[in-house]
Amino acid sequence: MLLARGGGPAGRASPPLAALSQVLRLERSRRTAIVFPLQKLERYLAPGTDTAPFRLFQPGLAALQRSEALFRSGRGHPIDYVSSAVRMDHAPPPALPEVCFIGRSNVGKSSLIRALFSLAPEVEVRVSKTPGHTKKMNFFKVGKYFTLVDMPGYGYRSPQDFVEMVETYLQERHNLKRTFLLVDGVVGLQKTDHIAIEMLEEFGIPYVMVLTKIDRASRGLLLKNVLEIQEFVKESTQGCFPQLFLVSSVQFSGVHLIRCFVAHVTGNLPTVEAEKTC
């Protein structure tokens, strides 16, 4: 569940590694693991494995810094909670490019959004220990640039009107630029995830898969899940971006890259150069 309250930057300090300047102080291999966690797995691939899906989105340092600035609140650039809605007629006007985050209950969605907004201390993100805590669509406006939507979780304790709420949003929200489908990196794709994928494919919604909680998975298990999901994406999807995004909201692995991808797909980072990053 996400809430925004007044209190300004003094209300909460940014956690370690929330800013790129902190990451750049680390030694090189550690920096790469934080910014590009998927690449860390490449060295363990069998010879002949196609590595192209591991490096499709590889922004340089300048692009990462520009996108971070969008997620850092300041004078003239507020990041605000706008409203919550259970029906589209309660949703804010579709004035800005929009991205939404969706996934199973307890997949770590609110934890990831808290990490993304960690440089905006006035945006208070509450992470419940009870699965299925988010019951409404929560809209957050990032300056004049884009809106981020936290969708209710599906599966355990999902709202009774979940399907109607989400289907209507996906079909009617014409400013939606990308859906971020979160998948538990420990257990991989589940039956409910496949239902969500079928819905996105049916509606022709462009989406990307994000594997969460990678700090809880062994290297072997994570690599197994990554390769299986990559194969599934290649063989069974049309609208999914071929590269997976790996994140740990605890270690901040992958958070900087997702910020950059959000900025890119919302048109706020129109050109992303593949340059030397760290």
Coordinates of C-alpha atoms in Angstrom, one line a residue:
M1 CA 0.0 0.0 0.0
L2 CA 1.3 3.4 -0.9
L3 CA 0.5 6.7 0.8
A4 CA 2.0 10.2 0.3
R5 CA 2.2 12.5 3.3
G6 CA 3.7 15.9 3.8
G7 CA 6.8 16.2 5.8
G8 CA 9.4 17.1 3.2
P9 CA 12.8 15.6 2.7
A10 CA 13.7 15.7 6.4
G11 CA 11.0 13.1 7.1
R12 CA 13.0 10.1 5.9
A13 CA 16.6 9.6 4.8
S14 CA 17.4 7.8 1.6
P15 CA 18.6 4.2 2.2
P16 CA 22.2 3.2 1.2
L17 CA 22.6 2.7 -2.6
A18 CA 19.4 4.5 -3.4
A19 CA 21.4 7.1 -5.4
L20 CA 23.9 6.3 -8.2
S21 CA 26.5 8.4 -6.5
Q22 CA 26.6 5.9 -3.7
V23 CA 26.8 3.0 -6.1
L24 CA 29.7 4.5 -8.0
R25 CA 31.8 4.3 -4.8
L26 CA 31.7 0.5 -4.9
E27 CA 34.3 -1.6 -6.7
R28 CA 33.5 -2.3 -10.3
S29 CA 32.1 -5.9 -10.1
R30 CA 29.8 -4.8 -7.2
R31 CA 28.7 -1.8 -9.2
T32 CA 27.8 -3.9 -12.2
A33 CA 25.9 -6.4 -10.0
I34 CA 23.8 -3.5 -8.5
V35 CA 23.0 -1.7 -11.8
F36 CA 22.9 -4.7 -14.2
P37 CA 22.1 -7.8 -12.0
L38 CA 21.1 -9.9 -15.0
Q39 CA 24.6 -9.6 -16.5
K40 CA 26.0 -11.1 -13.3
L41 CA 24.5 -14.4 -14.3
E42 CA 26.1 -14.4 -17.8
R43 CA 29.3 -15.9 -16.7
Y44 CA 27.5 -19.0 -15.5
L45 CA 25.7 -19.7 -18.8
A46 CA 26.5 -22.8 -20.8
P47 CA 28.6 -22.3 -23.9
G48 CA 26.5 -21.4 -26.9
T49 CA 23.6 -19.9 -24.8
D50 CA 22.1 -16.8 -26.5
T51 CA 23.1 -13.8 -24.4
A52 CA 21.3 -11.2 -26.5
P53 CA 18.3 -11.1 -24.2
F54 CA 20.6 -10.2 -21.3
R55 CA 21.8 -6.9 -22.8
L56 CA 18.9 -5.4 -24.9
F57 CA 18.5 -2.5 -22.6
Q58 CA 21.9 -1.3 -21.4
P59 CA 21.9 2.4 -20.8
G60 CA 25.0 4.4 -20.1
L61 CA 25.8 6.4 -17.0
A62 CA 24.5 9.7 -18.4
A63 CA 21.1 8.1 -19.2
L64 CA 20.9 6.5 -15.7
Q65 CA 21.7 9.8 -14.1
R66 CA 19.0 11.6 -16.2
S67 CA 16.4 9.1 -15.2
E68 CA 17.4 9.2 -11.6
A69 CA 16.7 13.0 -11.6
L70 CA 13.1 12.3 -12.5
F71 CA 12.7 10.2 -9.4
R72 CA 14.3 12.8 -7.2
S73 CA 11.8 15.3 -5.9
G74 CA 12.7 18.9 -5.5
R75 CA 11.6 22.5 -5.9
G76 CA 9.6 22.7 -9.1
H77 CA 9.6 18.9 -9.4
P78 CA 7.1 17.4 -6.9
I79 CA 6.3 13.7 -6.7
D80 CA 2.9 13.3 -5.4
Y81 CA 0.2 10.7 -4.5
V82 CA -2.7 11.8 -6.6
S83 CA -5.6 9.5 -5.8
S84 CA -6.9 5.9 -5.4
A85 CA -9.6 4.4 -7.5
V86 CA -11.7 1.2 -7.7
R87 CA -13.4 2.4 -10.9
M88 CA -12.1 4.2 -13.9
D89 CA -14.5 7.1 -13.4
H90 CA -12.6 7.8 -10.2
A91 CA -9.2 7.7 -11.9
P92 CA -7.3 11.0 -12.6
P93 CA -7.4 12.3 -16.1
P94 CA -5.0 10.5 -18.5
A95 CA -2.9 13.6 -19.1
L96 CA 0.6 12.1 -18.8
P97 CA 2.3 9.0 -20.0
E98 CA 1.7 6.2 -17.6
V99 CA 3.2 2.9 -16.3
C100 CA 1.6 0.4 -14.0
F101 CA 3.0 -2.3 -11.7
I102 CA 1.0 -5.5 -11.2
G103 CA 1.8 -8.9 -9.7
R104 CA 0.7 -11.6 -7.3
S105 CA -0.1 -10.7 -3.7
N106 CA 3.2 -10.7 -1.7
V107 CA 5.4 -10.5 -4.8
G108 CA 7.1 -7.4 -3.4
K109 CA 5.4 -4.8 -5.5
S110 CA 5.0 -2.2 -2.8
S111 CA 8.6 -2.8 -1.7
L112 CA 9.9 -2.2 -5.3
I113 CA 7.8 1.0 -5.6
R114 CA 9.2 2.2 -2.3
A115 CA 12.7 1.6 -3.6
L116 CA 11.9 3.5 -6.8
F117 CA 10.6 6.5 -4.9
S118 CA 13.4 6.4 -2.2
L119 CA 14.8 9.7 -3.4
A120 CA 11.4 11.4 -2.8
P121 CA 11.2 11.3 1.0
E122 CA 7.8 12.9 1.1
V123 CA 6.2 9.9 -0.6
E124 CA 5.6 7.5 2.2
V125 CA 5.3 3.9 1.0
R126 CA 3.9 1.4 3.5
V127 CA 4.7 -2.2 3.0
S128 CA 2.3 -4.6 4.7
K129 CA 3.3 -8.0 6.0
T130 CA -0.1 -9.1 5.0
P131 CA -0.5 -10.2 1.4
G132 CA -3.2 -8.5 -0.7
H133 CA -3.1 -5.3 1.3
T134 CA -3.4 -3.1 -1.8
K135 CA -7.1 -3.0 -2.7
K136 CA -7.3 0.0 -5.1
M137 CA -5.4 1.5 -8.0
N138 CA -3.0 4.1 -6.5
F139 CA -1.9 6.9 -8.8
F140 CA 1.4 8.8 -8.3
K141 CA 2.4 11.8 -10.4
V142 CA 6.1 12.3 -11.1
G143 CA 6.3 16.0 -11.8
K144 CA 5.1 16.9 -15.3
Y145 CA 6.6 13.8 -16.8
F146 CA 4.6 10.6 -16.1
T147 CA 2.3 8.8 -13.7
L148 CA 3.0 5.5 -11.9
V149 CA 0.2 3.3 -10.9
D150 CA 0.3 0.7 -8.2
M151 CA -2.3 -2.0 -9.0
P152 CA -3.9 -4.4 -6.5
G153 CA -2.3 -7.8 -6.3
Y154 CA -3.9 -10.8 -7.8
G155 CA -4.3 -14.2 -6.2
Y156 CA -4.5 -14.4 -2.4
R157 CA -6.9 -11.9 -0.9
S158 CA -7.3 -10.0 -4.1
P159 CA -10.3 -7.6 -4.3
Q160 CA -13.6 -9.2 -5.4
D161 CA -13.8 -6.9 -8.3
F162 CA -10.1 -7.3 -9.3
V163 CA -10.7 -8.7 -12.8
E164 CA -13.2 -6.1 -13.7
M165 CA -11.1 -3.3 -12.3
V166 CA -7.9 -4.3 -14.0
E167 CA -9.4 -5.3 -17.3
T168 CA -11.2 -2.0 -17.6
Y169 CA -8.0 -0.1 -16.7
L170 CA -5.9 -2.0 -19.3
Q171 CA -8.5 -1.6 -22.1
E172 CA -9.4 2.1 -21.4
R173 CA -6.2 3.7 -20.2
H174 CA -4.9 4.9 -23.6
N175 CA -1.9 6.7 -22.0
L176 CA -0.6 3.5 -20.6
K177 CA 2.9 3.0 -22.1
R178 CA 4.1 -0.2 -20.3
T179 CA 2.9 -2.6 -17.7
F180 CA 5.5 -4.0 -15.3
L181 CA 4.5 -7.6 -14.4
L182 CA 6.2 -8.7 -11.2
V183 CA 7.1 -12.3 -10.8
D184 CA 8.7 -13.9 -7.7
G185 CA 12.3 -14.7 -8.5
V186 CA 12.3 -17.6 -6.1
V187 CA 9.3 -19.5 -7.3
G188 CA 9.1 -18.4 -10.9
L189 CA 6.0 -18.2 -13.0
Q190 CA 2.8 -19.4 -11.3
K191 CA -0.6 -20.3 -12.6
T192 CA -2.0 -16.8 -11.7
D193 CA 0.9 -15.2 -13.5
H194 CA 0.0 -17.1 -16.6
I195 CA -3.6 -15.8 -16.3
A196 CA -2.2 -12.2 -16.1
I197 CA 0.0 -12.8 -19.1
E198 CA -2.9 -14.2 -21.1
M199 CA -4.9 -11.0 -20.3
L200 CA -2.1 -8.7 -21.4
E201 CA -1.6 -10.7 -24.6
E202 CA -5.3 -10.7 -25.4
F203 CA -5.5 -6.9 -25.0
G204 CA -2.3 -6.2 -26.8
I205 CA -0.7 -4.4 -23.9
P206 CA 3.1 -4.0 -24.1
Y207 CA 4.6 -5.3 -20.9
V208 CA 7.9 -6.4 -19.3
M209 CA 8.6 -9.0 -16.6
V210 CA 10.4 -8.1 -13.4
L211 CA 11.8 -10.9 -11.2
T212 CA 11.7 -9.8 -7.6
K213 CA 13.4 -10.9 -4.4
I214 CA 16.5 -12.1 -6.2
D215 CA 18.5 -11.8 -2.9
R216 CA 16.4 -14.7 -1.6
A217 CA 17.2 -17.1 -4.5
S218 CA 20.4 -19.1 -4.9
R219 CA 22.4 -18.4 -8.0
G220 CA 21.5 -21.8 -9.5
L221 CA 17.7 -21.4 -8.8
L222 CA 17.7 -17.8 -10.1
L223 CA 19.5 -18.8 -13.4
K224 CA 17.1 -21.7 -13.9
N225 CA 14.1 -19.4 -13.5
V226 CA 15.6 -16.7 -15.7
L227 CA 16.3 -19.2 -18.6
E228 CA 12.9 -20.8 -18.3
I229 CA 11.1 -17.5 -18.4
Q230 CA 13.2 -16.2 -21.2
E231 CA 12.3 -19.3 -23.2
F232 CA 8.7 -18.8 -22.4
V233 CA 8.8 -15.2 -23.5
K234 CA 10.5 -16.1 -26.7
E235 CA 8.1 -18.9 -27.6
S236 CA 4.8 -17.9 -26.1
T237 CA 4.4 -14.1 -26.0
Q238 CA 4.0 -11.2 -28.5
G239 CA 3.8 -8.2 -26.3
C240 CA 6.5 -8.9 -23.7
F241 CA 9.9 -7.1 -23.9
P242 CA 12.5 -9.9 -24.4
Q243 CA 14.8 -8.8 -21.6
L244 CA 13.9 -9.7 -18.0
F245 CA 14.6 -7.2 -15.2
L246 CA 15.9 -8.6 -11.9
V247 CA 15.5 -6.6 -8.7
S248 CA 16.2 -6.8 -5.0
S249 CA 14.4 -4.0 -3.1
V250 CA 16.6 -4.9 -0.1
Q251 CA 20.0 -4.6 -1.9
F252 CA 18.8 -2.1 -4.5
S253 CA 19.9 -4.4 -7.3
G254 CA 18.2 -3.5 -10.6
V255 CA 16.3 -0.5 -9.1
H256 CA 18.4 2.1 -11.0
L257 CA 17.8 0.2 -14.3
I258 CA 14.1 0.1 -13.8
R259 CA 14.0 3.8 -13.2
C260 CA 15.8 4.3 -16.5
F261 CA 13.4 1.9 -18.3
V262 CA 10.4 3.8 -16.9
A263 CA 11.9 7.1 -18.1
H264 CA 12.6 5.6 -21.5
V265 CA 9.2 4.0 -22.2
T266 CA 7.4 7.2 -21.0
G267 CA 9.3 9.2 -23.6
N268 CA 11.4 11.1 -21.1
L269 CA 14.6 9.4 -22.2
P270 CA 14.1 9.1 -26.0
T271 CA 17.6 7.9 -26.8
V272 CA 19.4 5.4 -24.7
E273 CA 23.0 5.0 -25.7
A274 CA 24.7 1.7 -25.0
E275 CA 27.9 3.2 -23.5
K276 CA 30.3 2.2 -20.8
T277 CA 28.3 2.6 -17.6
C278 CA 30.6 2.3 -14.6

